[in-house]
Amino acid sequence: RPQNTVFCCRAIFDESAKKDDEVFRMAVADLNLNNEILETEKITVSVEFVDGNNPFQAVQEACELMNRGILALVSSIGCMSAGSLQSLADAMHIPHLFIQRAPAGTPRSSCPSTSHPQPDDYTLFVRPPVYLNDVIFQVVMEYTWQKFIIFYDTDYDIRGIENFLDQTSQQGMDVSLQKVESNINMMITGMFRTMRVEELHRYRDTLRRAVLFMSPATAKAFITEVVETNLVAFDCHWIIINEEISDMDVQELVMKSIGRLTLVRQTFPLSQNSSQRCVRSNHRINTSLCDPKDPKAQMLEITNRYIYDTVLLLANTFHRKLEDRKWHSMASLSCIRKGSKPWQGGKSMLDTVKKGGVSGLTSLLEFNDNGTNPNIYFEILGTNYGEDRGRGLGTWDPIHGLNGTLTDRKLENNMRGVVLRVVTVLEEPFVMVSENVLGKPKKYQGFSIDVLDALANYLGFKYEIYVAPDHKYGSQQADGTWNGLIGELVFKRADVGLSALTITPDRESVVDFTTRYMDYSVGVLLRKAERTVDMFACLAPFDLSLWACIAGTVLLVGTLVYLLNWLNPPRLPMGSVSSTTLYNSMWFVYGSFVQQGGEVPYTTLATRMMMGVWWLFALIVISSYTANLAAFLTISRIENSIQSLQDLAKQTDLPYGTVLDSAVYDQVRSKGMNPFERDPMYSQMWRMINRTGGAENNVEESKEGIRKVKYGRFAFVWDAAVLEYVAINDEDCSLYTVSNNVADRGYGIAMQHGSPYRDIFSQRILELQQNGDMDILKLKWWPRDSPCDLYSPVGTRKSGSALDIHSFAGVFFVLAAGVVLSCLIATVETWWTRRKGSRVPSKEDDKEIDLEHLHHRVNSLCTEDESPHKQFSTSSIDLTPLDMDSLPAARQALEQISDFRNTHITTTTFIPEQIQTLSRSLSAKAAAGFAFGTVQDHRTGGPFRQRAPNGGFFRSPIKTMSSIPYQPTPAPNFSYGNDPDRGTSI
């Protein structure tokens, strides 16, 4: 064994690999201190730096090193120069330990010139083959991605993923490629400047799933830029794959990203025993390189680790050669001379290197027959939604494949510690300010707030709420941006949007919605018709034309009854006090119509037939009137012409509108301008709403529309739930609603596009609906026992159906009118009677009867003895009926009396014991033949009254008294005694 042998390690490094040189020299220093491997031998180093993109320079420096003497060549360089060095090593039989180095820390790609190594090649590939294609394909398959985009930086060789693209194409995956420029900010700005809004929306959707083939530094800059420009949302899932990702890089990437992040990097298994981590069989590694907690060890690059292990492997090879006494002197070769022969000991040295193996910083370094290192392990780290640190998801190696599960961990019912920023718009009864104390945060209440509180209590999160700056729900502007509540979510200023927010296709294209927690329909708010005081409500059951027909029928039937009796006079019984005048006929027909009866007896068959039909007619009319009057006085039947959206659309007298740029406005506009819409209702509504460009009939806020309805002549088209709440809580119950019963959409909770909270919120909302809690929350704001009737167009309350004075004012008015008219008629009669009494008798007076003389004779009828009759006042004589025909003693005498029924004089005698009626009509011409016998005159003449047929008194129409001649006849025997209660009335 040679003594004090010096081994020269020649190395060629990329000029950017300064750290490789540092670790290379540190490894040599450690080995020179290790007496177990190298007892008296020493290792010297010779390193040359070259431009990785200049193969000629690399070959030139390698030849220079060979000329100095060489046992093996170590290179840490890129693929472009590696091929030239490989050819040189094969020609000169110099073992070449190649450590592939990617430019600027980008992922490696397989070098084309070294993709198929042969057993006779003198180049040994210290770094394992590139397995990034296999790892990323299995990861994507595990996540079941079908559409994603691949970003790669400018230094990455896109040919490295050709196999991966072929595999995804065979699986039917939709994969896009995009190169990330060095100036990322300029690239993103250019995209916003050149892309239309629709293209940006599609691009945002594409960014939800992405794979990044780039260096950690580029990845951090790119993630920062896309997050700040709102190109990604909370549901994005990105995979960063690079063998060269340090722990510090992992921490920074997790902090800068949103959504879910998966990182794939190369890892090196460490000993579980911390005391053995720096000890490798017969060698002890520098503590600064093997201790994971050491800052210097944390900053080690993968090539640094392979450099250290390569030096350790060569030292063990040299030691083995010396032990086997197969040492060959260093080759001093010239690449310039044509006749230069390769190194004779190169093959032996190559075989010794291949057969050896060491355990170092890369765990186990060894080679297989084709000169490649088969030992490689990948670690898969990941963060779930809301996590701030990466955790191990699994590992991958070429032999076992994926070890672990990458299934998405759903958000469970535990969001404790999560604080959500909620944006809202005030809308009764969904969101309202309950407390606004100066210097303290506002407190809110409402149906939507109750739903949010129920979710917060179950899931455990907290929230901060604020009102959208412009107090709008949000609509798309001319430049493609969104304002209002939706704009706050689009620009990532809020996590959750909550109010009376309806789910629409336009909104759902930029934000995510939970499942609906309440159905939505369009309604109309109108003012109830004010009840006018109808003094003649009692006439309401019949129409005016019907009342006119009834009045005409009374006159017609009364006239017909009179004519029938005039044509065929009835035989009136003795004692009848009625006459068949036109006045009496009319009075009888009216009395029977109002079910009060009459006094005129009609005995002819024609008259009775007429009256029977009339009574049947009166019964039907009065019964119908009574039934209809009850309905009119107890049920309000004031009808409004607008009872549906169709009625509203058909009329043009009442203006109506909605809130500008709202969901209702967009719905009416889209359907009204759609030529394929079958229902013309929306086109009619759109013409009214869009009158004068929408400024005339539309409002800026819903409160303004409600105020216009209440204090003006206007109909407000808005959410039916909001309008129902307004009508329920109106103080004077002056509003009612008309709504469309078909719920074509619903109210939902809006979140950022791709929010991880959407599914868990939706699940909890379904649970609230299933167990009935959602219905309980609804009844709190829309009670069933409201005092106001939401759907009645008349201003009445449900409680209290008692009739008021207004319903009967007409009846009292008719009564008052009748009293006044009666007084006027009485006044006119009095005046007329006095006026007639002062006139000189005319020639017709001879036809009148001196009722005073007749009075004397009638008073003597009932006196046979000298008993005085009842004394009567000279100013008035009241004669009660007496049916003398009913007296047996007088019946024969009365038969001689002639029938004077065609006269206009009625004589009636009343007897207290027998109240009977005796009626006779006497003619002025036949008065002389009327004899009752000798009757003692007990009275003196004077004015008196006679009883009217209805029982009242009226003054005699006689103007001048005239004598009535008569002759005495035998008086009948009336033995009434001296009854002072008897009297006679004419």
mmCIF file of C-alpha atoms in Angstrom, residues 280-435:
data_model
loop_
_atom_site.group_PDB
_atom_site.id
_atom_site.type_symbol
_atom_site.label_atom_id
_atom_site.label_comp_id
_atom_site.label_asym_id
_atom_site.label_seq_id
_atom_site.Cartn_x
_atom_site.Cartn_y
_atom_site.Cartn_z
ATOM 1 C CA ARG A 280 -22.657 6.845 8.676
ATOM 2 C CA SER A 281 -20.922 3.497 9.328
ATOM 3 C CA ASN A 282 -17.240 4.466 9.409
ATOM 4 C CA HIS A 283 -17.743 8.202 8.819
ATOM 5 C CA ARG A 284 -19.071 11.066 10.846
ATOM 6 C CA ILE A 285 -20.727 13.873 8.885
ATOM 7 C CA ASN A 286 -20.281 17.472 9.778
ATOM 8 C CA THR A 287 -22.955 18.481 12.315
ATOM 9 C CA SER A 288 -23.797 21.649 10.413
ATOM 10 C CA LEU A 289 -24.869 19.482 7.476
ATOM 11 C CA CYS A 290 -26.672 16.600 9.130
ATOM 12 C CA ASP A 291 -28.619 18.285 11.940
ATOM 13 C CA PRO A 292 -32.091 19.252 10.620
ATOM 14 C CA LYS A 293 -32.293 22.062 13.143
ATOM 15 C CA ASP A 294 -29.097 23.672 11.988
ATOM 16 C CA PRO A 295 -29.752 26.696 9.734
ATOM 17 C CA LYS A 296 -26.984 25.655 7.405
ATOM 18 C CA ALA A 297 -28.464 22.199 7.020
ATOM 19 C CA GLN A 298 -31.861 23.691 6.294
ATOM 20 C CA MET A 299 -30.406 25.719 3.449
ATOM 21 C CA LEU A 300 -28.767 22.751 1.754
ATOM 22 C CA GLU A 301 -29.734 22.160 -1.836
ATOM 23 C CA ILE A 302 -30.185 18.692 -3.224
ATOM 24 C CA THR A 303 -27.089 18.975 -5.369
ATOM 25 C CA ASN A 304 -25.136 19.911 -2.239
ATOM 26 C CA ARG A 305 -26.185 16.689 -0.603
ATOM 27 C CA TYR A 306 -25.230 14.616 -3.628
ATOM 28 C CA ILE A 307 -21.870 16.427 -3.851
ATOM 29 C CA TYR A 308 -21.066 15.464 -0.274
ATOM 30 C CA ASP A 309 -22.104 11.833 -0.768
ATOM 31 C CA THR A 310 -20.160 11.638 -4.060
ATOM 32 C CA VAL A 311 -16.950 12.679 -2.315
ATOM 33 C CA LEU A 312 -17.689 10.129 0.424
ATOM 34 C CA LEU A 313 -18.275 7.432 -2.188
ATOM 35 C CA LEU A 314 -14.991 8.195 -3.999
ATOM 36 C CA ALA A 315 -13.083 8.112 -0.732
ATOM 37 C CA ASN A 316 -14.486 4.695 0.068
ATOM 38 C CA THR A 317 -13.655 3.566 -3.472
ATOM 39 C CA PHE A 318 -10.081 4.728 -3.162
ATOM 40 C CA HIS A 319 -9.851 3.010 0.194
ATOM 41 C CA ARG A 320 -11.176 -0.245 -1.256
ATOM 42 C CA LYS A 321 -8.768 -0.111 -4.177
ATOM 43 C CA LEU A 322 -5.898 0.312 -1.796
ATOM 44 C CA GLU A 323 -7.095 -2.551 0.346
ATOM 45 C CA ASP A 324 -7.377 -4.804 -2.705
ATOM 46 C CA ARG A 325 -3.945 -3.709 -3.902
ATOM 47 C CA LYS A 326 -5.457 -2.875 -7.298
ATOM 48 C CA TRP A 327 -4.438 0.693 -7.245
ATOM 49 C CA HIS A 328 -3.756 2.438 -10.453
ATOM 50 C CA SER A 329 -1.802 5.588 -10.697
ATOM 51 C CA MET A 330 -3.617 8.717 -11.753
ATOM 52 C CA ALA A 331 -4.027 9.143 -15.451
ATOM 53 C CA SER A 332 -2.338 12.053 -17.061
ATOM 54 C CA LEU A 333 -4.166 12.347 -20.327
ATOM 55 C CA SER A 334 -4.069 14.749 -23.197
ATOM 56 C CA CYS A 335 -7.225 15.456 -25.142
ATOM 57 C CA ILE A 336 -5.377 17.383 -27.851
ATOM 58 C CA ARG A 337 -3.084 14.778 -29.234
ATOM 59 C CA LYS A 338 -4.642 12.474 -31.729
ATOM 60 C CA GLY A 339 -2.843 9.387 -30.551
ATOM 61 C CA SER A 340 -3.816 9.713 -26.929
ATOM 62 C CA LYS A 341 -4.945 6.462 -25.414
ATOM 63 C CA PRO A 342 -7.629 6.142 -22.737
ATOM 64 C CA TRP A 343 -6.792 5.407 -19.147
ATOM 65 C CA GLN A 344 -6.070 1.741 -18.579
ATOM 66 C CA GLY A 345 -7.327 1.752 -15.026
ATOM 67 C CA GLY A 346 -10.536 3.488 -15.875
ATOM 68 C CA LYS A 347 -12.590 0.335 -16.226
ATOM 69 C CA SER A 348 -11.414 -1.062 -12.935
ATOM 70 C CA MET A 349 -12.095 2.204 -11.158
ATOM 71 C CA LEU A 350 -15.576 2.415 -12.696
ATOM 72 C CA ASP A 351 -16.484 -1.097 -11.566
ATOM 73 C CA THR A 352 -15.257 -0.383 -8.045
ATOM 74 C CA VAL A 353 -17.389 2.737 -7.879
ATOM 75 C CA LYS A 354 -20.449 0.884 -9.153
ATOM 76 C CA LYS A 355 -20.051 -1.905 -6.645
ATOM 77 C CA GLY A 356 -19.634 0.459 -3.755
ATOM 78 C CA GLY A 357 -22.247 2.352 -1.892
ATOM 79 C CA VAL A 358 -22.380 4.792 0.964
ATOM 80 C CA SER A 359 -24.923 6.140 3.391
ATOM 81 C CA GLY A 360 -24.732 9.879 3.623
ATOM 82 C CA LEU A 361 -26.863 12.967 3.388
ATOM 83 C CA THR A 362 -28.961 11.406 0.619
ATOM 84 C CA SER A 363 -29.572 8.276 2.664
ATOM 85 C CA LEU A 364 -28.140 5.604 0.351
ATOM 86 C CA LEU A 365 -26.036 6.315 -2.692
ATOM 87 C CA GLU A 366 -25.452 3.371 -4.987
ATOM 88 C CA PHE A 367 -25.622 2.501 -8.662
ATOM 89 C CA ASN A 368 -27.193 -0.240 -10.657
ATOM 90 C CA ASP A 369 -25.733 -1.871 -13.700
ATOM 91 C CA ASN A 370 -26.607 0.918 -16.087
ATOM 92 C CA GLY A 371 -24.985 3.495 -13.827
ATOM 93 C CA THR A 372 -28.088 5.144 -12.356
ATOM 94 C CA ASN A 373 -29.015 5.735 -8.764
ATOM 95 C CA PRO A 374 -32.308 3.968 -8.057
ATOM 96 C CA ASN A 375 -32.862 5.442 -4.594
ATOM 97 C CA ILE A 376 -35.324 8.313 -4.596
ATOM 98 C CA TYR A 377 -38.225 9.217 -2.365
ATOM 99 C CA PHE A 378 -40.845 11.917 -2.756
ATOM 100 C CA GLU A 379 -42.747 13.544 0.043
ATOM 101 C CA ILE A 380 -46.250 14.887 -0.570
ATOM 102 C CA LEU A 381 -47.206 17.750 1.693
ATOM 103 C CA GLY A 382 -50.542 19.513 1.716
ATOM 104 C CA THR A 383 -52.644 22.148 3.335
ATOM 105 C CA ASN A 384 -56.397 21.987 3.537
ATOM 106 C CA TYR A 385 -58.752 24.935 3.450
ATOM 107 C CA GLY A 386 -58.059 27.289 6.306
ATOM 108 C CA GLU A 387 -54.800 25.628 7.430
ATOM 109 C CA ASP A 388 -51.619 27.642 7.822
ATOM 110 C CA ARG A 389 -49.047 24.862 7.796
ATOM 111 C CA GLY A 390 -48.271 21.915 5.595
ATOM 112 C CA ARG A 391 -48.739 18.371 6.759
ATOM 113 C CA GLY A 392 -47.660 15.081 5.355
ATOM 114 C CA LEU A 393 -50.156 13.460 3.056
ATOM 115 C CA GLY A 394 -48.057 10.568 1.767
ATOM 116 C CA THR A 395 -44.862 9.423 0.066
ATOM 117 C CA TRP A 396 -43.918 8.038 -3.296
ATOM 118 C CA ASP A 397 -41.054 5.901 -4.547
ATOM 119 C CA PRO A 398 -40.471 4.027 -7.812
ATOM 120 C CA ILE A 399 -40.975 0.613 -6.243
ATOM 121 C CA HIS A 400 -44.062 1.069 -4.021
ATOM 122 C CA GLY A 401 -45.663 4.003 -5.716
ATOM 123 C CA LEU A 402 -47.977 6.185 -3.636
ATOM 124 C CA ASN A 403 -48.096 5.416 0.036
ATOM 125 C CA GLY A 404 -50.935 7.363 1.693
ATOM 126 C CA THR A 405 -54.237 8.946 0.775
ATOM 127 C CA LEU A 406 -54.781 12.304 -0.854
ATOM 128 C CA THR A 407 -58.557 12.390 -0.533
ATOM 129 C CA ASP A 408 -59.883 15.883 0.182
ATOM 130 C CA ARG A 409 -60.671 16.285 3.842
ATOM 131 C CA LYS A 410 -64.044 17.911 4.010
ATOM 132 C CA LEU A 411 -64.730 20.652 6.484
ATOM 133 C CA GLU A 412 -66.374 18.941 9.387
ATOM 134 C CA ASN A 413 -68.733 20.550 11.877
ATOM 135 C CA ASN A 414 -65.863 22.420 13.431
ATOM 136 C CA MET A 415 -65.019 25.904 12.285
ATOM 137 C CA ARG A 416 -63.923 27.111 15.678
ATOM 138 C CA GLY A 417 -61.406 29.868 15.455
ATOM 139 C CA VAL A 418 -62.627 30.935 12.014
ATOM 140 C CA VAL A 419 -63.776 34.563 11.758
ATOM 141 C CA LEU A 420 -65.805 35.347 8.646
ATOM 142 C CA ARG A 421 -66.246 38.834 7.250
ATOM 143 C CA VAL A 422 -69.886 39.231 6.234
ATOM 144 C CA VAL A 423 -71.175 41.941 3.899
ATOM 145 C CA THR A 424 -74.859 42.752 3.857
ATOM 146 C CA VAL A 425 -77.544 45.115 2.558
ATOM 147 C CA LEU A 426 -80.293 46.340 4.878
ATOM 148 C CA GLU A 427 -83.611 44.846 3.805
ATOM 149 C CA GLU A 428 -86.574 44.240 6.094
ATOM 150 C CA PRO A 429 -87.075 41.681 7.533
ATOM 151 C CA PHE A 430 -83.920 39.883 6.411
ATOM 152 C CA VAL A 431 -81.313 42.272 7.820
ATOM 153 C CA MET A 432 -82.102 45.247 10.055
ATOM 154 C CA VAL A 433 -80.135 47.338 12.511
ATOM 155 C CA SER A 434 -81.302 46.457 16.024
ATOM 156 C CA GLU A 435 -78.911 48.636 18.007
#
